[in-house]
mmCIF file of C-alpha atoms in Angstrom:
data_model
loop_
_atom_site.group_PDB
_atom_site.id
_atom_site.type_symbol
_atom_site.label_atom_id
_atom_site.label_comp_id
_atom_site.label_asym_id
_atom_site.label_seq_id
_atom_site.Cartn_x
_atom_site.Cartn_y
_atom_site.Cartn_z
ATOM 1 C CA UNK B 615 -2.460 13.601 -1.199
ATOM 2 C CA UNK B 616 0.624 13.430 -2.754
ATOM 3 C CA UNK B 617 1.389 10.883 -5.677
ATOM 4 C CA UNK B 618 4.345 8.758 -5.410
ATOM 5 C CA UNK B 619 7.218 6.793 -7.382
ATOM 6 C CA UNK B 620 8.395 3.309 -7.008
ATOM 7 C CA UNK B 621 9.396 0.430 -9.146
ATOM 8 C CA UNK B 622 7.814 -2.371 -10.170
ATOM 9 C CA UNK B 623 10.362 -4.786 -9.248
ATOM 10 C CA UNK B 624 12.862 -5.741 -6.615
ATOM 11 C CA UNK B 625 15.218 -8.913 -6.168
ATOM 12 C CA UNK B 626 17.188 -9.299 -3.540
ATOM 13 C CA UNK B 627 19.590 -12.097 -1.849
ATOM 14 C CA UNK B 628 18.517 -13.687 1.638
ATOM 15 C CA UNK B 629 20.064 -12.157 4.451
ATOM 16 C CA UNK B 630 21.089 -9.291 2.571
ATOM 17 C CA UNK B 631 19.661 -5.640 3.112
ATOM 18 C CA UNK B 632 16.718 -4.914 0.961
ATOM 19 C CA UNK B 633 16.391 -1.006 -0.259
ATOM 20 C CA UNK B 634 13.262 0.077 -1.234
ATOM 21 C CA UNK B 635 12.940 3.433 -2.778
ATOM 22 C CA UNK B 636 10.010 5.544 -3.538
ATOM 23 C CA UNK B 637 9.802 9.400 -4.656
ATOM 24 C CA UNK B 638 7.570 11.795 -3.913
ATOM 25 C CA UNK B 639 8.274 15.050 -4.983
ATOM 26 C CA UNK B 640 4.788 17.108 -4.636
ATOM 27 C CA UNK B 641 5.423 16.475 -0.728
ATOM 28 C CA UNK B 642 3.582 18.775 2.036
ATOM 29 C CA UNK B 643 4.694 19.974 5.031
ATOM 30 C CA UNK B 644 2.544 17.725 6.882
ATOM 31 C CA UNK B 645 2.312 15.165 5.137
ATOM 32 C CA UNK B 646 3.479 11.512 6.724
ATOM 33 C CA UNK B 647 5.759 8.856 4.481
ATOM 34 C CA UNK B 648 3.953 5.077 5.130
ATOM 35 C CA UNK B 649 5.100 1.580 4.380
ATOM 36 C CA UNK B 650 2.844 -1.238 4.085
ATOM 37 C CA UNK B 651 3.500 -4.626 2.265
ATOM 38 C CA UNK B 652 1.624 -7.264 1.206
ATOM 39 C CA UNK B 653 2.096 -10.670 1.759
ATOM 40 C CA UNK B 654 0.337 -13.011 -1.205
ATOM 41 C CA UNK B 655 -3.534 -13.136 -0.627
ATOM 42 C CA UNK B 656 -3.702 -10.926 2.619
ATOM 43 C CA UNK B 657 -4.307 -7.943 3.721
ATOM 44 C CA UNK B 658 -1.696 -5.416 4.161
ATOM 45 C CA UNK B 659 0.134 -5.066 7.000
ATOM 46 C CA UNK B 660 1.697 -1.700 8.827
ATOM 47 C CA UNK B 661 5.610 -1.380 8.624
ATOM 48 C CA UNK B 662 6.497 2.109 9.718
ATOM 49 C CA UNK B 663 6.040 5.637 9.715
ATOM 50 C CA UNK B 664 7.794 9.190 9.672
ATOM 51 C CA UNK B 665 8.256 12.750 8.961
ATOM 52 C CA UNK B 666 11.116 13.836 8.684
ATOM 53 C CA UNK B 667 13.312 12.307 10.603
ATOM 54 C CA UNK B 668 14.768 8.753 10.135
ATOM 55 C CA UNK B 669 12.964 6.024 12.024
ATOM 56 C CA UNK B 670 13.493 2.730 12.994
ATOM 57 C CA UNK B 671 11.543 0.260 14.322
ATOM 58 C CA UNK B 672 11.973 -3.828 14.709
ATOM 59 C CA UNK B 673 10.761 -4.044 10.965
ATOM 60 C CA UNK B 674 12.998 -1.970 9.318
ATOM 61 C CA UNK B 675 14.703 1.859 8.712
ATOM 62 C CA UNK B 676 12.799 4.621 7.281
ATOM 63 C CA UNK B 677 15.021 6.657 5.752
ATOM 64 C CA UNK B 678 13.589 10.531 4.399
ATOM 65 C CA UNK B 679 16.122 12.596 2.491
ATOM 66 C CA UNK B 680 16.471 16.322 4.807
ATOM 67 C CA UNK B 681 14.519 17.587 1.542
ATOM 68 C CA UNK B 682 11.562 15.149 1.644
ATOM 69 C CA UNK B 683 10.994 14.320 -1.484
ATOM 70 C CA UNK B 684 12.024 10.773 -1.590
ATOM 71 C CA UNK B 685 11.938 7.483 0.618
ATOM 72 C CA UNK B 686 13.995 4.106 1.398
ATOM 73 C CA UNK B 687 12.410 1.715 3.418
ATOM 74 C CA UNK B 688 15.089 -0.785 4.767
ATOM 75 C CA UNK B 689 15.010 -4.357 5.526
ATOM 76 C CA UNK B 690 18.041 -4.567 7.336
ATOM 77 C CA UNK B 691 18.621 -9.143 6.616
ATOM 78 C CA UNK B 692 15.853 -10.028 4.135
ATOM 79 C CA UNK B 693 13.802 -13.667 4.364
ATOM 80 C CA UNK B 694 12.098 -15.926 2.556
ATOM 81 C CA UNK B 695 9.462 -14.324 4.441
ATOM 82 C CA UNK B 696 10.062 -11.213 3.142
ATOM 83 C CA UNK B 697 8.576 -12.194 0.110
ATOM 84 C CA UNK B 698 5.333 -9.407 -0.521
ATOM 85 C CA UNK B 699 4.689 -5.997 -2.293
ATOM 86 C CA UNK B 700 5.534 -3.051 -0.579
ATOM 87 C CA UNK B 701 3.401 0.291 -0.540
ATOM 88 C CA UNK B 702 4.927 3.899 0.080
ATOM 89 C CA UNK B 703 2.082 6.028 0.460
ATOM 90 C CA UNK B 704 1.985 9.605 1.490
ATOM 91 C CA UNK B 705 -0.712 10.279 4.205
ATOM 92 C CA UNK B 706 -2.227 14.010 5.299
ATOM 93 C CA UNK B 707 -1.402 13.294 9.281
ATOM 94 C CA UNK B 708 -4.485 16.839 10.237
ATOM 95 C CA UNK B 709 -6.654 14.346 9.967
ATOM 96 C CA UNK B 710 -5.319 11.280 9.316
ATOM 97 C CA UNK B 711 -6.376 11.323 5.349
ATOM 98 C CA UNK B 712 -7.137 8.224 3.945
ATOM 99 C CA UNK B 713 -5.093 5.688 2.532
ATOM 100 C CA UNK B 714 -4.573 5.088 -0.663
ATOM 101 C CA UNK B 715 -2.783 2.123 -2.420
ATOM 102 C CA UNK B 716 -0.177 2.300 -5.159
ATOM 103 C CA UNK B 717 0.853 -0.704 -7.617
ATOM 104 C CA UNK B 718 3.702 -0.698 -5.419
ATOM 105 C CA UNK B 719 7.322 -3.036 -5.659
ATOM 106 C CA UNK B 720 7.023 -6.280 -5.836
ATOM 107 C CA UNK B 721 10.601 -7.385 -3.678
ATOM 108 C CA UNK B 722 11.439 -11.257 -4.875
ATOM 109 C CA UNK B 723 13.762 -13.140 -2.094
ATOM 110 C CA UNK B 724 16.252 -15.177 -2.956
ATOM 111 C CA UNK B 725 17.842 -17.754 -1.640
ATOM 112 C CA UNK Z 276 -3.972 -12.892 13.841
ATOM 113 C CA UNK Z 277 -3.916 -9.172 13.440
ATOM 114 C CA UNK Z 278 -6.999 -8.114 15.633
ATOM 115 C CA UNK Z 279 -9.105 -7.691 12.525
ATOM 116 C CA UNK Z 280 -11.439 -10.650 12.209
ATOM 117 C CA UNK Z 281 -13.411 -11.368 8.633
ATOM 118 C CA UNK Z 282 -15.987 -13.596 8.057
ATOM 119 C CA UNK Z 283 -16.353 -15.238 5.626
ATOM 120 C CA UNK Z 284 -12.640 -15.989 4.643
ATOM 121 C CA UNK Z 285 -14.470 -17.495 0.954
ATOM 122 C CA UNK Z 286 -17.980 -16.874 0.027
ATOM 123 C CA UNK Z 287 -19.016 -18.043 -3.702
ATOM 124 C CA UNK Z 288 -22.445 -16.123 -4.691
ATOM 125 C CA UNK Z 289 -24.820 -16.367 -7.577
ATOM 126 C CA UNK Z 290 -25.655 -12.782 -9.526
ATOM 127 C CA UNK Z 291 -29.212 -13.401 -7.955
ATOM 128 C CA UNK Z 292 -28.135 -13.927 -4.215
ATOM 129 C CA UNK Z 293 -27.743 -12.137 -0.882
ATOM 130 C CA UNK Z 294 -24.631 -12.325 1.267
ATOM 131 C CA UNK Z 295 -23.460 -10.212 3.895
ATOM 132 C CA UNK Z 296 -19.155 -9.467 5.044
ATOM 133 C CA UNK Z 297 -18.365 -8.403 8.096
ATOM 134 C CA UNK Z 298 -16.069 -7.446 9.699
ATOM 135 C CA UNK Z 299 -15.496 -6.647 13.177
ATOM 136 C CA UNK Z 300 -11.970 -5.297 15.782
ATOM 137 C CA UNK Z 301 -11.716 -5.228 19.238
ATOM 138 C CA UNK Z 302 -8.822 -2.622 19.058
ATOM 139 C CA UNK Z 303 -10.495 0.001 20.314
ATOM 140 C CA UNK Z 304 -10.102 2.162 17.143
ATOM 141 C CA UNK Z 305 -12.817 4.271 15.556
ATOM 142 C CA UNK Z 306 -12.518 4.411 12.162
ATOM 143 C CA UNK Z 307 -13.356 1.613 10.110
ATOM 144 C CA UNK Z 308 -12.613 0.473 5.815
ATOM 145 C CA UNK Z 309 -14.505 -1.518 2.923
ATOM 146 C CA UNK Z 310 -11.561 -2.018 0.388
ATOM 147 C CA UNK Z 311 -12.104 -4.290 -2.944
ATOM 148 C CA UNK Z 312 -9.182 -5.941 -4.342
ATOM 149 C CA UNK Z 313 -9.156 -7.089 -8.020
ATOM 150 C CA UNK Z 314 -6.683 -9.534 -9.361
ATOM 151 C CA UNK Z 315 -3.282 -7.468 -10.792
ATOM 152 C CA UNK Z 316 -4.955 -4.007 -9.844
ATOM 153 C CA UNK Z 317 -4.323 -1.840 -6.539
ATOM 154 C CA UNK Z 318 -6.456 -2.016 -3.554
ATOM 155 C CA UNK Z 319 -9.441 0.559 -4.265
ATOM 156 C CA UNK Z 320 -11.006 2.064 -1.108
ATOM 157 C CA UNK Z 321 -15.072 1.612 -1.198
ATOM 158 C CA UNK Z 322 -16.366 3.331 2.136
ATOM 159 C CA UNK Z 323 -14.804 4.530 4.751
ATOM 160 C CA UNK Z 324 -17.021 4.741 8.745
ATOM 161 C CA UNK Z 325 -15.797 7.017 10.886
ATOM 162 C CA UNK Z 326 -17.357 7.125 14.431
ATOM 163 C CA UNK Z 327 -19.507 4.914 12.913
ATOM 164 C CA UNK Z 328 -20.919 7.383 10.667
ATOM 165 C CA UNK Z 329 -20.122 7.131 6.542
ATOM 166 C CA UNK Z 330 -18.006 10.007 5.604
ATOM 167 C CA UNK Z 331 -16.761 8.548 2.204
ATOM 168 C CA UNK Z 332 -17.568 6.848 -1.281
ATOM 169 C CA UNK Z 333 -16.074 6.300 -3.516
ATOM 170 C CA UNK Z 334 -18.474 6.248 -6.167
ATOM 171 C CA UNK Z 335 -19.422 3.167 -5.065
ATOM 172 C CA UNK Z 336 -22.259 0.889 -7.192
ATOM 173 C CA UNK Z 337 -25.654 0.500 -5.164
ATOM 174 C CA UNK Z 338 -25.642 -2.949 -5.319
ATOM 175 C CA UNK Z 339 -22.719 -2.670 -2.269
ATOM 176 C CA UNK Z 340 -24.595 -1.721 0.839
ATOM 177 C CA UNK Z 341 -22.336 -0.569 4.302
ATOM 178 C CA UNK Z 342 -23.603 -0.438 6.789
ATOM 179 C CA UNK Z 343 -21.538 0.130 10.374
ATOM 180 C CA UNK Z 344 -23.469 -0.872 13.661
ATOM 181 C CA UNK Z 345 -20.869 0.531 15.809
ATOM 182 C CA UNK Z 346 -17.230 1.154 16.355
ATOM 183 C CA UNK Z 347 -17.010 -2.430 16.033
ATOM 184 C CA UNK Z 348 -18.295 -3.887 13.323
ATOM 185 C CA UNK Z 349 -18.858 -3.515 9.683
ATOM 186 C CA UNK Z 350 -20.976 -4.676 7.620
ATOM 187 C CA UNK Z 351 -21.162 -4.585 3.703
ATOM 188 C CA UNK Z 352 -23.906 -6.523 2.182
ATOM 189 C CA UNK Z 353 -24.391 -7.476 -1.862
ATOM 190 C CA UNK Z 354 -26.569 -7.737 -4.133
ATOM 191 C CA UNK Z 355 -27.066 -8.381 -7.571
ATOM 192 C CA UNK Z 356 -24.205 -8.697 -7.994
ATOM 193 C CA UNK Z 357 -21.579 -8.780 -11.511
ATOM 194 C CA UNK Z 358 -19.093 -11.752 -12.321
ATOM 195 C CA UNK Z 359 -16.557 -9.034 -12.405
ATOM 196 C CA UNK Z 360 -17.264 -7.981 -8.327
ATOM 197 C CA UNK Z 361 -15.266 -11.125 -8.087
ATOM 198 C CA UNK Z 362 -12.293 -10.068 -5.897
ATOM 199 C CA UNK Z 363 -11.134 -10.287 -2.267
ATOM 200 C CA UNK Z 364 -12.776 -7.444 -0.179
ATOM 201 C CA UNK Z 365 -10.628 -6.472 2.909
ATOM 202 C CA UNK Z 366 -11.617 -4.146 5.661
ATOM 203 C CA UNK Z 367 -9.691 -1.673 8.212
ATOM 204 C CA UNK Z 368 -9.599 -0.381 11.013
ATOM 205 C CA UNK Z 369 -7.739 2.601 12.816
ATOM 206 C CA UNK Z 370 -7.769 4.898 15.377
ATOM 207 C CA UNK Z 371 -8.662 8.572 14.262
ATOM 208 C CA UNK Z 372 -6.430 11.286 15.711
ATOM 209 C CA UNK Z 373 -5.246 15.138 15.102
ATOM 210 C CA UNK Z 374 -1.890 14.073 14.368
ATOM 211 C CA UNK Z 375 -1.376 11.142 12.490
ATOM 212 C CA UNK Z 376 1.075 9.123 15.150
ATOM 213 C CA UNK Z 377 -1.316 8.258 17.292
ATOM 214 C CA UNK Z 378 -3.411 6.110 14.836
ATOM 215 C CA UNK Z 379 0.383 4.492 13.526
ATOM 216 C CA UNK Z 380 -1.616 3.234 10.173
ATOM 217 C CA UNK Z 381 -3.940 0.734 9.376
ATOM 218 C CA UNK Z 382 -4.953 -2.588 10.673
ATOM 219 C CA UNK Z 383 -6.187 -4.660 8.398
ATOM 220 C CA UNK Z 384 -8.304 -8.348 8.848
ATOM 221 C CA UNK Z 385 -7.231 -11.218 6.010
ATOM 222 C CA UNK Z 386 -10.210 -10.610 3.698
ATOM 223 C CA UNK Z 387 -12.499 -12.452 2.061
ATOM 224 C CA UNK Z 388 -11.921 -13.960 -1.078
ATOM 225 C CA UNK Z 389 -15.439 -13.281 -3.330
ATOM 226 C CA UNK Z 390 -16.298 -14.948 -6.350
ATOM 227 C CA UNK Z 391 -19.858 -14.261 -8.446
ATOM 228 C CA UNK Z 392 -21.107 -16.920 -10.495
#
């Protein structure tokens, strides 16, 4: 599975958009980009995933660059409850490869 | 509730004890996983079960013994643990398919906080 690089921490003001970047320059054609988050001492929660098109759901939007070497998770109106560690993970899609977590980005939403 | 239930939520055990962690899912998933999360470390994948068959053991010490009697239940049997095994143990499940889009990712339980004294 391709490796990902994320900033260790980010701050965001409540009500503003939070844009979390992820680099995955070695991603291959059949690997998906998944985003999860983990609120303190809870299990990780699935947010969104995509292959090459931008995706949007009720939680967030995922923007994947045309060359697929990076992506951005967008939380359009961050709230205090969005404070969590966010993980960007590249997963082989052929047989739904295992989810391997890195260190993620600690997002702190401030009032 | 996520649909994946782990019990107990908290467990304190001595190094000579034997205990078991339980995970149960009723999401119709056919793969289950154990993860370990130690303080200030990323989640580590321990075991993978696909259709009740263990397909991966990531060099986990034998004092951790998994059991998957059916696709809905997963156990982690613990014996003669060490204090450094204290961690949050997370169970997850997913639906396998030929395309990752079929599964929509993993669903995690809330974990068991284990303290070895």
